[in-house]
Short mmCIF file of C-alpha atoms and ligand atoms in Angstrom, two decimals:
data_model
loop_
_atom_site.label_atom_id
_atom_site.label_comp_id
_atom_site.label_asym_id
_atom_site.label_seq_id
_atom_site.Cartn_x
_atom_site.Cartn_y
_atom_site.Cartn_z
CA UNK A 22 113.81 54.08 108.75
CA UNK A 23 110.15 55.65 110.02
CA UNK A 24 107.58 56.95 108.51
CA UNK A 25 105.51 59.79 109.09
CA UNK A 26 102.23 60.03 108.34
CA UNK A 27 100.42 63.66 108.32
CA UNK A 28 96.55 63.96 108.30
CA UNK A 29 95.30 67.06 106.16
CA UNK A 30 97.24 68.87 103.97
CA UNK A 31 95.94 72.51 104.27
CA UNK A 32 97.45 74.83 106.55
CA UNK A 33 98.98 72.92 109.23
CA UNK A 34 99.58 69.67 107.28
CA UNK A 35 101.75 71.50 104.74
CA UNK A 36 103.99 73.62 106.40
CA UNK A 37 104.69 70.79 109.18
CA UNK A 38 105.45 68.21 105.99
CA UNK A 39 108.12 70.96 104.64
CA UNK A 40 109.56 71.31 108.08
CA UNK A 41 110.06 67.48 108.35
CA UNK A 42 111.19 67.36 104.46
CA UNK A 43 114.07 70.09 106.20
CA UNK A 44 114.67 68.12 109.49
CA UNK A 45 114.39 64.10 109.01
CA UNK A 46 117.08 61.92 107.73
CA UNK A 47 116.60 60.99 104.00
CA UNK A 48 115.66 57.57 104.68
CA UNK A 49 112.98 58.26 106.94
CA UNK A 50 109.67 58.46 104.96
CA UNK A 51 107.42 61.67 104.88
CA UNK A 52 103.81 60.96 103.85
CA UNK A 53 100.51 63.47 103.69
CA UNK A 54 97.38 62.72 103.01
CA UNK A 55 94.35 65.05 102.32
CA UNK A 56 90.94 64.40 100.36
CA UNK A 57 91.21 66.90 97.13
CA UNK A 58 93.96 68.73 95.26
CA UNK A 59 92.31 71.88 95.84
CA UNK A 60 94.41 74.16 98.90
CA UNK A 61 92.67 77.05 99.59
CA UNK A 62 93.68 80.41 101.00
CA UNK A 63 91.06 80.79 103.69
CA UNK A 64 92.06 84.52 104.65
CA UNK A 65 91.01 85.57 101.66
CA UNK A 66 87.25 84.33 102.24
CA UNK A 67 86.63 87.51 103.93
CA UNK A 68 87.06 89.82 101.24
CA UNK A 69 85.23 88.16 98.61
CA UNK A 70 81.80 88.93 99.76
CA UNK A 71 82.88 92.38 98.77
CA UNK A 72 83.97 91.71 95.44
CA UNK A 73 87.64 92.19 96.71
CA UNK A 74 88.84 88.99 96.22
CA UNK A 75 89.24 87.03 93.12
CA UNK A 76 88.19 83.15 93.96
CA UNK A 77 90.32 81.13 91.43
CA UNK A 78 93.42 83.06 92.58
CA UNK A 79 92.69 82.03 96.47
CA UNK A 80 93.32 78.17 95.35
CA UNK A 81 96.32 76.44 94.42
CA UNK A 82 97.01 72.76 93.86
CA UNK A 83 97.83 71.13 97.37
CA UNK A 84 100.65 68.81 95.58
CA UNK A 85 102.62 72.00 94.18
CA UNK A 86 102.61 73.40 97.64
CA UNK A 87 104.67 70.54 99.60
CA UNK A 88 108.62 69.60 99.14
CA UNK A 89 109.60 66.82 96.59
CA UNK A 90 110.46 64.90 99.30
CA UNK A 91 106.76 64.55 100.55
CA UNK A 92 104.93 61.71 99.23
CA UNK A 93 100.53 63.22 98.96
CA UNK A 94 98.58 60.44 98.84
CA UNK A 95 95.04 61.99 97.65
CA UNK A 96 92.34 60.11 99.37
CA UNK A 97 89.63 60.22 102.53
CA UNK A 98 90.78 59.04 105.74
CA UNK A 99 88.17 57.43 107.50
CA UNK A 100 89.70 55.80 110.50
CA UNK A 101 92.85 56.37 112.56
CA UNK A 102 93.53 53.16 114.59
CA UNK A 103 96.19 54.35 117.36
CA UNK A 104 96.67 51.02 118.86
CA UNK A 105 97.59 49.30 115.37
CA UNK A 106 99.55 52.67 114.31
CA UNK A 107 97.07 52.74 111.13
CA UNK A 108 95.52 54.98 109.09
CA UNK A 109 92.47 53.67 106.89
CA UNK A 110 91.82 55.01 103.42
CA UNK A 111 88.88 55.12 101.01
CA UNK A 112 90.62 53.59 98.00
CA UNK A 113 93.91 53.17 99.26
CA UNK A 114 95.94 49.87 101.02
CA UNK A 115 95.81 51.19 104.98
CA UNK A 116 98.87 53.02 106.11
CA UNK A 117 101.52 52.07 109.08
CA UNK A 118 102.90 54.55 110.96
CA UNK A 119 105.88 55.47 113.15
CA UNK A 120 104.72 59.10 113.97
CA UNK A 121 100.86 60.47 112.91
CA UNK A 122 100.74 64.06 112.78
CA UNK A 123 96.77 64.92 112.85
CA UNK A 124 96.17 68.08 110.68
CA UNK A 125 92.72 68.11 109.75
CA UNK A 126 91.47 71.22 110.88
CA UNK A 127 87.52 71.46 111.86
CA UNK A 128 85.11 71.81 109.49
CA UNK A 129 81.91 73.95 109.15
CA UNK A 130 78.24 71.77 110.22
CA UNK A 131 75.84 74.00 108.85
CA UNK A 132 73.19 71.22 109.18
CA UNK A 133 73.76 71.08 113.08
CA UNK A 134 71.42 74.01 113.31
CA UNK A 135 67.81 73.60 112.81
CA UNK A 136 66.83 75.18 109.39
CA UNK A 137 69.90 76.70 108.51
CA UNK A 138 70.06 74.88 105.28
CA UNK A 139 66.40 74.87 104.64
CA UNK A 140 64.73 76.92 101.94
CA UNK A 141 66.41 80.47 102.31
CA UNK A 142 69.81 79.24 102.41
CA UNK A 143 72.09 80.75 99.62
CA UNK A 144 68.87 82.74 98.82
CA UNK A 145 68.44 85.16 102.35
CA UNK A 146 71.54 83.34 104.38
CA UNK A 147 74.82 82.82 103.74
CA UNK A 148 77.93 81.69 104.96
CA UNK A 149 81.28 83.43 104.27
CA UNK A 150 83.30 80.21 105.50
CA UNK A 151 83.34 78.33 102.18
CA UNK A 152 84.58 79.48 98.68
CA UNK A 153 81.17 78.74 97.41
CA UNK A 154 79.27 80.43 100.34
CA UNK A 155 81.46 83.09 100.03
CA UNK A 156 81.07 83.65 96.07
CA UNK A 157 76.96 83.53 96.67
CA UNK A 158 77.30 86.37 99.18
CA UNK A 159 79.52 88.76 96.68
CA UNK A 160 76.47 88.33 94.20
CA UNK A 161 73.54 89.08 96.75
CA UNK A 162 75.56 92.20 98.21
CA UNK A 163 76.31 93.56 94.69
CA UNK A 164 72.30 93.86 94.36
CA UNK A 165 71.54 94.77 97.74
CA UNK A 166 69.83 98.11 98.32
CA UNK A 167 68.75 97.98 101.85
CA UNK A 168 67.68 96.27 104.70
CA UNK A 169 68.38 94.34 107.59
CA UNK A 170 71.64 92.45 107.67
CA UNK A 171 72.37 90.59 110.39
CA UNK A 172 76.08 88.96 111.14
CA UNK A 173 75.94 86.17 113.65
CA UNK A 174 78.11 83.34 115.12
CA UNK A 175 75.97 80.17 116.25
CA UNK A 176 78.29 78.80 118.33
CA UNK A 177 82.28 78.82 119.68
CA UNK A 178 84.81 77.42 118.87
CA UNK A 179 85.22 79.09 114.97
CA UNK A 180 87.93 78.98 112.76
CA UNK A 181 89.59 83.04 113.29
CA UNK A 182 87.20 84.52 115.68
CA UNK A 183 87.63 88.02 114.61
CA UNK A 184 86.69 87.10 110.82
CA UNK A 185 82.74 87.65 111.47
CA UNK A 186 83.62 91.24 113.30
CA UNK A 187 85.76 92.20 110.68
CA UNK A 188 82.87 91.19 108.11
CA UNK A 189 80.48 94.03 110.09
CA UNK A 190 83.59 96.71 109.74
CA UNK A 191 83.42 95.53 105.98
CA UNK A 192 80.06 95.90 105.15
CA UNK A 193 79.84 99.09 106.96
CA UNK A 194 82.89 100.34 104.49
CA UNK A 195 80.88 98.74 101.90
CA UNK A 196 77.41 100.55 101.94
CA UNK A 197 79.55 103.71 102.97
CA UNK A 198 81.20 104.18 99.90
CA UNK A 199 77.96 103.04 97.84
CA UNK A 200 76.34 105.79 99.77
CA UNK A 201 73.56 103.57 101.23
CA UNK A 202 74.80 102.88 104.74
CA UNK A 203 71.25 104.99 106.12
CA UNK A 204 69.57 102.48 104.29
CA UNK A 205 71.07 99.02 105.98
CA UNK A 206 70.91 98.28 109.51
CA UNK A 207 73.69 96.19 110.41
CA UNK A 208 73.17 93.57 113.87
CA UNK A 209 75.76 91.33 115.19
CA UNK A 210 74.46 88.59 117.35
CA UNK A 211 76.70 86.61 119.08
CA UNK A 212 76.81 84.08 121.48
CA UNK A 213 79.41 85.48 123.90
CA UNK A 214 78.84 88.30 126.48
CA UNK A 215 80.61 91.06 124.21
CA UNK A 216 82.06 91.57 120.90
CA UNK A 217 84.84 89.07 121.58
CA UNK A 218 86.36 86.58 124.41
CA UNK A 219 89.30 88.64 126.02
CA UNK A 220 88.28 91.77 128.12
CA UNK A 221 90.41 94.64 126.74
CA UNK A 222 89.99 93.71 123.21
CA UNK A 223 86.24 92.75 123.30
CA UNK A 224 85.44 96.02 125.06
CA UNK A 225 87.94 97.97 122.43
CA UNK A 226 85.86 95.88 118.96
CA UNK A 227 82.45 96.52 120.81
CA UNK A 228 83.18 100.17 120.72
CA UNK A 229 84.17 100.01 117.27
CA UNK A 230 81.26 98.38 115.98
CA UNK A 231 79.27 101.32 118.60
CA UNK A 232 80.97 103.80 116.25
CA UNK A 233 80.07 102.09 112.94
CA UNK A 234 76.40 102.15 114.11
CA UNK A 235 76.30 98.22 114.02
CA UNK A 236 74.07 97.01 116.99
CA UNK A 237 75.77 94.10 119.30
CA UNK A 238 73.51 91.38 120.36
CA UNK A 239 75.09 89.24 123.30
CA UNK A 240 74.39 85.96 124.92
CA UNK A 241 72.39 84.54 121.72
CA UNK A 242 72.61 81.28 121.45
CA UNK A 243 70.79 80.44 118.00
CA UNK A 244 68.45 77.21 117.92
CA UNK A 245 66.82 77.63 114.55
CA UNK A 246 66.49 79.05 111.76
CA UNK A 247 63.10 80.27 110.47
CA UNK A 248 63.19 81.02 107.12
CA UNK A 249 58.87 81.65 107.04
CA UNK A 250 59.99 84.83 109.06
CA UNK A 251 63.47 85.00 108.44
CA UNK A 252 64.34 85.18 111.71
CA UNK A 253 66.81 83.84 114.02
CA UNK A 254 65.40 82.26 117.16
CA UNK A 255 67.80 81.63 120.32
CA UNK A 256 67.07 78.02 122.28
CA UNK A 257 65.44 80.73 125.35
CA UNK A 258 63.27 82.21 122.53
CA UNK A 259 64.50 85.42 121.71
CA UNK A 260 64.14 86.21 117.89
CA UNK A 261 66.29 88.69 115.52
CA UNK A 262 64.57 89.29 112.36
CA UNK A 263 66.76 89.52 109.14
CA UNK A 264 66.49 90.23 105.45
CA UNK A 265 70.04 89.29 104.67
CA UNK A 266 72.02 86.51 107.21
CA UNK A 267 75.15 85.86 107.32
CA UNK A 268 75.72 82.70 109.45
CA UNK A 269 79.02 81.49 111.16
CA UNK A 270 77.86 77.51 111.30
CA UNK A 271 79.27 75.45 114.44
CA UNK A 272 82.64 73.92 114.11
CA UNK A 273 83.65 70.01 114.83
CA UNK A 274 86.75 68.22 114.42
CA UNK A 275 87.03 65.94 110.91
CA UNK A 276 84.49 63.47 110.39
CA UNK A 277 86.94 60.36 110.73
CA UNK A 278 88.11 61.73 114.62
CA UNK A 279 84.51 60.59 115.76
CA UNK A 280 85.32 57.00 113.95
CA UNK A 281 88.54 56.52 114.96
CA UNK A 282 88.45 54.87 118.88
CA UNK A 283 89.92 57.21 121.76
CA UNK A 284 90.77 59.69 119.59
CA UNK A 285 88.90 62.92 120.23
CA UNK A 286 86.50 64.62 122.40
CA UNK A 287 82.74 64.89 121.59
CA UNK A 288 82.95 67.58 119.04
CA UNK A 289 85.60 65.69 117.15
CA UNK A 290 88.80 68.14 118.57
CA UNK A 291 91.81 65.80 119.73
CA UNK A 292 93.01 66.32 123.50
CA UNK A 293 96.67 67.66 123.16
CA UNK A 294 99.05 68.35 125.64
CA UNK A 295 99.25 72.63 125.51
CA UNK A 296 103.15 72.80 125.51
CA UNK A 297 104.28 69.77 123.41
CA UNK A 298 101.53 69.15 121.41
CA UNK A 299 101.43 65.63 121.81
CA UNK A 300 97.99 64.06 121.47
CA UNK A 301 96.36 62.92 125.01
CA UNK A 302 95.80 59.28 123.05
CA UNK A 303 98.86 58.05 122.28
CA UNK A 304 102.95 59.13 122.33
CA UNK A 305 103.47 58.93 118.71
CA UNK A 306 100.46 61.49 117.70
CA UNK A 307 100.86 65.22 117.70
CA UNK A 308 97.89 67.22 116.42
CA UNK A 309 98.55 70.55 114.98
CA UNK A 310 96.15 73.81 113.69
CA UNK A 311 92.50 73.12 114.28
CA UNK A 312 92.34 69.86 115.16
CA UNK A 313 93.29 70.19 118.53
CA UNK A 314 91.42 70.94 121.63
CA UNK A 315 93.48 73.63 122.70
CA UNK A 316 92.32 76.63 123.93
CA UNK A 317 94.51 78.60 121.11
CA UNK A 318 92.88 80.73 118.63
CA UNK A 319 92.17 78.49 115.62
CA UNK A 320 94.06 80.33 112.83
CA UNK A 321 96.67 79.62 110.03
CA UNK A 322 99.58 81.87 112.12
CA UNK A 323 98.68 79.32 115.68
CA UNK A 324 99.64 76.95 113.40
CA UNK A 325 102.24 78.27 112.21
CA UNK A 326 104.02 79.07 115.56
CA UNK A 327 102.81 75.51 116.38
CA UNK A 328 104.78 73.99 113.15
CA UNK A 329 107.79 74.42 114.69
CA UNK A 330 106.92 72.63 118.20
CA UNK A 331 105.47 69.71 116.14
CA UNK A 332 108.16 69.11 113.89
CA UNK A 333 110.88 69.30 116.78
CA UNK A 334 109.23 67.15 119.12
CA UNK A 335 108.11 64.28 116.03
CA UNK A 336 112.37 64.56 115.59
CA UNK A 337 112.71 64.15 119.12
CA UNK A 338 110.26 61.19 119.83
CA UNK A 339 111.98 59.22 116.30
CA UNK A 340 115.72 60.16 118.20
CA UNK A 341 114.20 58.51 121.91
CA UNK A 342 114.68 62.18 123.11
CA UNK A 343 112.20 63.92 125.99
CA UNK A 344 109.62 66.51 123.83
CA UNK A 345 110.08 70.05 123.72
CA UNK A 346 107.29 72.28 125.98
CA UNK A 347 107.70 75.33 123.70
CA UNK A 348 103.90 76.82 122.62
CA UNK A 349 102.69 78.85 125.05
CA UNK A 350 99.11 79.45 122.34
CA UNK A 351 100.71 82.21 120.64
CA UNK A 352 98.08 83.72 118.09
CA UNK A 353 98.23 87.13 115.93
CA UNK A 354 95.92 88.26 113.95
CA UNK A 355 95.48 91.48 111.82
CA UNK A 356 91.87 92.83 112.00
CA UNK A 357 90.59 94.15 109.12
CA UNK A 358 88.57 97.38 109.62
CA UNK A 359 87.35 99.33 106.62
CA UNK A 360 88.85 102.15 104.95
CA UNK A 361 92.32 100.53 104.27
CA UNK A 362 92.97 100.29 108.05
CA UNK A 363 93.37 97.27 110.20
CA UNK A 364 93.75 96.43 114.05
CA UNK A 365 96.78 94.15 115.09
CA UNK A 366 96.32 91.47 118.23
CA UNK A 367 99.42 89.35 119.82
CA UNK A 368 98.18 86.92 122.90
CA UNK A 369 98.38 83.91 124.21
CA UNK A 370 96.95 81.25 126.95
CA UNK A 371 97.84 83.58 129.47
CA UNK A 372 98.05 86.95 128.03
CA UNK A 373 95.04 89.04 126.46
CA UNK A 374 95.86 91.38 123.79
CA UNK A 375 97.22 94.49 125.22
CA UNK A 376 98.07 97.73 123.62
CA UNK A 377 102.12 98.76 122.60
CA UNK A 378 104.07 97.72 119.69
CA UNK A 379 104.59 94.46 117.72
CA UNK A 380 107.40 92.41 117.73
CA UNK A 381 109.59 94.77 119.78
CA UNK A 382 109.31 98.31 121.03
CA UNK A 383 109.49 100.28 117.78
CA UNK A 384 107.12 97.74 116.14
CA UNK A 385 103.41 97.84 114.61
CA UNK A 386 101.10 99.65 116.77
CA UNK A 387 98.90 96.68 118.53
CA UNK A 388 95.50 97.35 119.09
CA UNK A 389 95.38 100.03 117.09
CA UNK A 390 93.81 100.64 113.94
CA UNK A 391 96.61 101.73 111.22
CA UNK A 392 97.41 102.04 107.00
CA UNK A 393 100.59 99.63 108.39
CA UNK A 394 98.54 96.86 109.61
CA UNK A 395 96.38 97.41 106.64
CA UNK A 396 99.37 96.52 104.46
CA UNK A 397 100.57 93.82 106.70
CA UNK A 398 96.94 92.13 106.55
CA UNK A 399 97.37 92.60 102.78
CA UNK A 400 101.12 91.09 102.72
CA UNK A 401 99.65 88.19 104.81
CA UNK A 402 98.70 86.32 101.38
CA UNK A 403 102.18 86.38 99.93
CA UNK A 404 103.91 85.73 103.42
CA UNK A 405 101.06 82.72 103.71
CA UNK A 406 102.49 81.19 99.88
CA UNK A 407 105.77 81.85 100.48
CA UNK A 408 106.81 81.69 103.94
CA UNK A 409 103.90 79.98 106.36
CA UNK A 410 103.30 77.17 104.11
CA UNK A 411 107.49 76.24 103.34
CA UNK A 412 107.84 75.76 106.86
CA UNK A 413 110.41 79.07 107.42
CA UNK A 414 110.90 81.02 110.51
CA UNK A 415 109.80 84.49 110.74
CA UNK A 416 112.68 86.22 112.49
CA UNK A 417 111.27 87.42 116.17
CA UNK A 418 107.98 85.75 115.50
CA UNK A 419 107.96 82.28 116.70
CA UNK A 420 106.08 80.00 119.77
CA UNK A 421 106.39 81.51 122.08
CA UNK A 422 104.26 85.22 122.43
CA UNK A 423 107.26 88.43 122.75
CA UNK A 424 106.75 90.38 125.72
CA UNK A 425 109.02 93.41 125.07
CA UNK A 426 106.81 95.80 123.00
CA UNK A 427 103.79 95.03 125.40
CA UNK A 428 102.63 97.00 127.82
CA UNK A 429 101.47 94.81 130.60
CA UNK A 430 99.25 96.19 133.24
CA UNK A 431 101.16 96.74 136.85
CA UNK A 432 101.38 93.96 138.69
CA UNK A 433 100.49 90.51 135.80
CA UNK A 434 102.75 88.03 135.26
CA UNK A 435 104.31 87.07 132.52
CA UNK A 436 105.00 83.39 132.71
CA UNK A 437 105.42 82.39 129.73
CA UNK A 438 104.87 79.10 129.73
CA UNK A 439 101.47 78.47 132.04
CA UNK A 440 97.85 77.72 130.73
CA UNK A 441 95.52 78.97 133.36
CA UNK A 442 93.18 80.67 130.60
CA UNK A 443 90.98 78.44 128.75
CA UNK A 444 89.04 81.52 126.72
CA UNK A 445 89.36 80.50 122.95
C1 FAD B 518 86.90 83.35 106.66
C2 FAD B 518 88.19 82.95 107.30
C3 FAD B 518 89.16 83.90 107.54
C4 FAD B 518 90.34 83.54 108.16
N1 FAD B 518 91.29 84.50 108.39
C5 FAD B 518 92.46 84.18 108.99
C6 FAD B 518 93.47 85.16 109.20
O1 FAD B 518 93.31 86.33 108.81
N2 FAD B 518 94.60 84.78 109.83
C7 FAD B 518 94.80 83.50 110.24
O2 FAD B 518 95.86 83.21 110.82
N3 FAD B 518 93.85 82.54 110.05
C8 FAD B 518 92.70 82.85 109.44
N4 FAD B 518 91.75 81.89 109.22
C9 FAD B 518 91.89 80.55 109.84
C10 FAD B 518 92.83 79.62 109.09
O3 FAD B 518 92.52 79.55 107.73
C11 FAD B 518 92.74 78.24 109.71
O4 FAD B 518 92.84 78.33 111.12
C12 FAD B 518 93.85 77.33 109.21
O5 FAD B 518 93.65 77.09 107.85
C13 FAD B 518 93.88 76.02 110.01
O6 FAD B 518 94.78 75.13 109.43
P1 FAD B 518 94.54 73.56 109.55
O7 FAD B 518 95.60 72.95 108.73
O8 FAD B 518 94.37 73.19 110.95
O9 FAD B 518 93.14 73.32 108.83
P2 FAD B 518 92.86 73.40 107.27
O10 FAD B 518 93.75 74.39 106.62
O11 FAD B 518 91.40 73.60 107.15
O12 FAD B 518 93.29 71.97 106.72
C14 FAD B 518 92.68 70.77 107.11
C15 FAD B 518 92.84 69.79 105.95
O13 FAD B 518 92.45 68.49 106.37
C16 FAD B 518 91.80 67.86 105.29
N5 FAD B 518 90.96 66.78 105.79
C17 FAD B 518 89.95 66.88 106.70
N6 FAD B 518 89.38 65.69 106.89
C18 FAD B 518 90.03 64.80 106.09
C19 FAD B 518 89.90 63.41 105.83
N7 FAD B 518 88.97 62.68 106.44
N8 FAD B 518 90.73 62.84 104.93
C20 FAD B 518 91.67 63.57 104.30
N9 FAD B 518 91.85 64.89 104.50
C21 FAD B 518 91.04 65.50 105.39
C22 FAD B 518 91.00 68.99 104.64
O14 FAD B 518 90.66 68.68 103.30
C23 FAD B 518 91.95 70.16 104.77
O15 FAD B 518 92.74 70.35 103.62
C24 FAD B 518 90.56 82.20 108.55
C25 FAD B 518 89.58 81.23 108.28
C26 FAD B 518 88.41 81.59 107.65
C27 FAD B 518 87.38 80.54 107.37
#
C-alpha cells in the first residue's frame, strides 16, 4: 500500500492524478494538494484582453476536475523534505510519501523588476498572465483610442512563449476592425535576438509581425520600469517609451522549491532527468509541466505528452521496475493570428518547427496560418476539460514528436530520443 502525493493541482497535477486514479492498484493511495479551489483555464487569458473571453467561464472548481478516487487536500505547501519523504502544510498534519509528483508550475514575479508594480501598474501596464491582469487590460483597450502600445517579455523562461506574439497579431485584428489601427503603434520588445527561439519559426513570426506593421525590438533586456516617463529602460540603458504596456513578468518555480533543501535550481525550476522525468534530487520524485527545468516549452499540451511518462514511470518505480525514457520535449501549440486564422507548431528538444502537415501526411497544415487551426485553437478549450485534464490519450498525439508529416531539411537527423538543444 503507497501513497502518492502530487504537488499542484492545475494542469499537470490533475491530469497525472486521473492517470494514476486509471493505473494504481485500489489500495494504493492517490493524494493532491493545491492552495485554492479555483482551476483556471490559462489559454483562455489571451483572448480576454479583447473582450473575447468570458472570465467566470475560464474557472472551474479544482475538486470537480479530479477522479473520486483522488483525495485534494486544499492547503499551501511550504516545504518538501526529500530525505524524510515529507511534505509540510500550512494547516494541515505533514504528509509521508512513497512517490511525490511535483506539479506546481512557475509563477509570475512581477515585483522582480524594478517599478513594474509601482504607480502605473493596472493604470498604463498590464499583465495578461493573471485573470485579474487580464480583466484590467479588456477595460483599458475597450477605451483606448490611440497611442503607443508596447508588448514586451522581461525575461525567458515564460509560461507559452508564443502567447505575447499572438497578443501583437490580436491587437492588430483589434484596432483593425475598430478602424483605428493608423492611430496605434504597436512595438514588441523582447529579450531574444528575433521574434522567437527556433530559427525557421522566429524568422517566419518576425515576418508576420513585419506585415502587421508591429515594430520588433531585440536583445532588450528590461531593468526598470519608469512610470514618470512611462518608459521601459533595458539594464545597458536603452529606453522604449509607452502609453499602454503590456508586461510578460519573469517566471520562477513555486515559492516552497526555494524552501525545500536540494530541491531546485536558483530560479526555483527542479532538475529532471529529460527522458524519464525523474527529479535530479531524489528516485521517488518526478516533476511534471512547469516545474521542471527542462528545456521543453512550458505549456498545458508538454504536460500533457509528459502525463503519460510520469504516470508510467511512478507505476514502474512502486512495481521495482527500471523507468521508461519516453519524452523526447514534445510541444504543440496553435498560434493565434487575427482574423479567425491561426499558425500550428510541432517540435521538440531536437527538432525546430518545420513546415508539412500535422499528425501525419494529410494532416493540419504546420506553420501555416489556416480557418482549421483557427478552429482547432478554438476546440483546444473543450479538448483541455474533457480530454487533457482526464488523463486520455489523443490517438497519434503522444510523447514522443511524429515525424511523418514533417518535412525535414536534407541531411538532419531525426533521433528521436537525444537532447542536444537546450533553446526553451
Ligand atoms: C496567457 C497564457 C496562454 C497560454 N496558452 C497556452 C496554449 O495555448 N497552449 C498550451 O498548451 N499552454 C498554454 N499556456 C500554458 C499552460 O497554461 C501552462 O503551461 C500549464 O498550465 C502548466 O501546467 P502546470 O500544472 O505545470 O502549472 P499550473 O497549471 O500553473 O498549476 C500549478 C498549480 O500548483 C499550485 N501551487 C503552486 N504552489 C503551490 C503551493 N505552495 N502549495 C499548493 N499548491 C501550489 C498552483 O496553485 C497551481 O494550481 C498558456 C499560459 C498562459 C499564461
Amino acid at each position: 500500500m503507497s501513497t502518492v502525493a502530487i504537488i499542484g493541482a492545475g494542469t499537470a497535477g490533475t491530469l497525472v492524478a486521473n492517470r494514476l486514479a486509471k493505473q494504481l492498484p485500489r489500495n494504493d493511495t492517490i493524494i493532491a494538494i493545491d492552495l485554492d479551489n479555483s482551476h483556471l483555464y490559462q489559454p483562455g487569458l489571451l483572448f480576454l484582453p479583447f473582450g473575447k473571453a468570458n472570465p467566470a467561464k475560464l474557472v472551474r472548481p479544482r475538486r470537480g476536475q479530479l477522479s473520486q478516487r483522488v483525495t485534494y487536500i486544499q492547503a499551501l505547501v511550504t516545504k518538501i523534505d526529500p530525505k524524510e519523504n515529507t511534505v509540510y502544510l500550512v494547516d494541515h498534519p505533514p504528509l509521508h510519501y512513497d512517490v511525490a509528483v511535483i506539479a506546481s508550475g512557475s509563477k509570475i514575479v512581477s515585483d522582480e523588476t524594478e517599478g513594474m508594480t509601482g504607480d502605473g501598474w493596472l493604470k498604463d501596464a498590464f499583465t495578461f498572465y493573471t485573470l485579474e491582469g487580464g480583466t484590467a487590460l479588456r477595460n483599458r483597450l475597450e477605451n483606448f483610442t490611440g497611442g503607443r502600445i508596447v508588448v514586451n517579455v522581461v525575461d525567458m523562461p515564460i509560461k507559452c512563449p508564443v502567447a505575447p506574439l499572438e497578443f501583437c497579431f490580436l491587437a492588430d485584428a483589434f484596432f483593425r476592425d475598430r478602424s483605428i489601427r493608423d492611430k496605434v503603434e504597436i512595438t514588441y520588445v523582447t529579450p531574444l535576438d528575433g521574434a522567437f527561439t527556433k530559427p525557421v519559426c522566429s524568422s517566419i513570426l518576425g515576418s508576420m509581425l513585419k506585415d502587421r506593421g508591429v515594430e520588433l525590438v531585440t536583445e532588450f533586456n528590461t531593468g526598470s520600469v519608469d512610470y514618470q516617463r512611462n518608459t521601459l529602460v533595458s539594464f545597458d540603458g536603452r529606453e522604449v517609451p509607452f502609453d499602454l504596456a503590456v508586461l510578460i513578468p519573469p517566471h520562477t518555480g513555486a515559492e516552497y522549491v526555494f524552501h525545500s533543501p536540494g530541491l531546485g535550481d536558483d530560479f526555483g525550476f527542479v532538475p529532471t532527468d529529460p527522458k524519464s522525468l525523474v527529479s535530479k534530487v531524489a528516485k521517488n520524485i518526478f516533476v511534471i509541466g512547469d516545474a521542471t527545468d527542462l528545456p521543453a516549452s512550458k505549456a498545458g499540451s508538454v504536460a500533457h505528452f509528459e502525463g503519460e511518462v510520469v504516470s508510467h514511470n511512478v507505476q514502474h518505480f512502486l512495481n521495482g521496475e527500471s523507468l521508461e525514457e519516453a519524452f523526447d520535449g514534445h510541444a504543440n501549440c496553435f498560434i493565434e493570428s487575427g482574423h479567425s486564422k491561426a499558425m500550428l507548431i510541432d517540435f521538440n528538444y531536437d527538432t525546430e518547427p518545420l513546415p508539412g502537415n500535422f499528425p501525419l501526411r494529410f494532416g493540419t497544415p504546420l506553420l501555416k496560418e489556416s480557418r482549421l487551426n483557427h478552429l482547432g485553437k478554438l476546440a483546444f478549450s473543450w479538448v483541455y476539460w474533457h480530454v487533457l485534464l482526464k488523463g486520455r490519450d489523443i490517438p497519434l498525439i503522444g510523447s514522443q514528436m511524429p515525424t511523418s508529416g514533417k518535412r525535414f531539411p536534407a541531411g538532419e537527423v531525426r533521433s528521436p530520443l537525444s537532447t542536444q538543444s537546450r533553446d526553451r
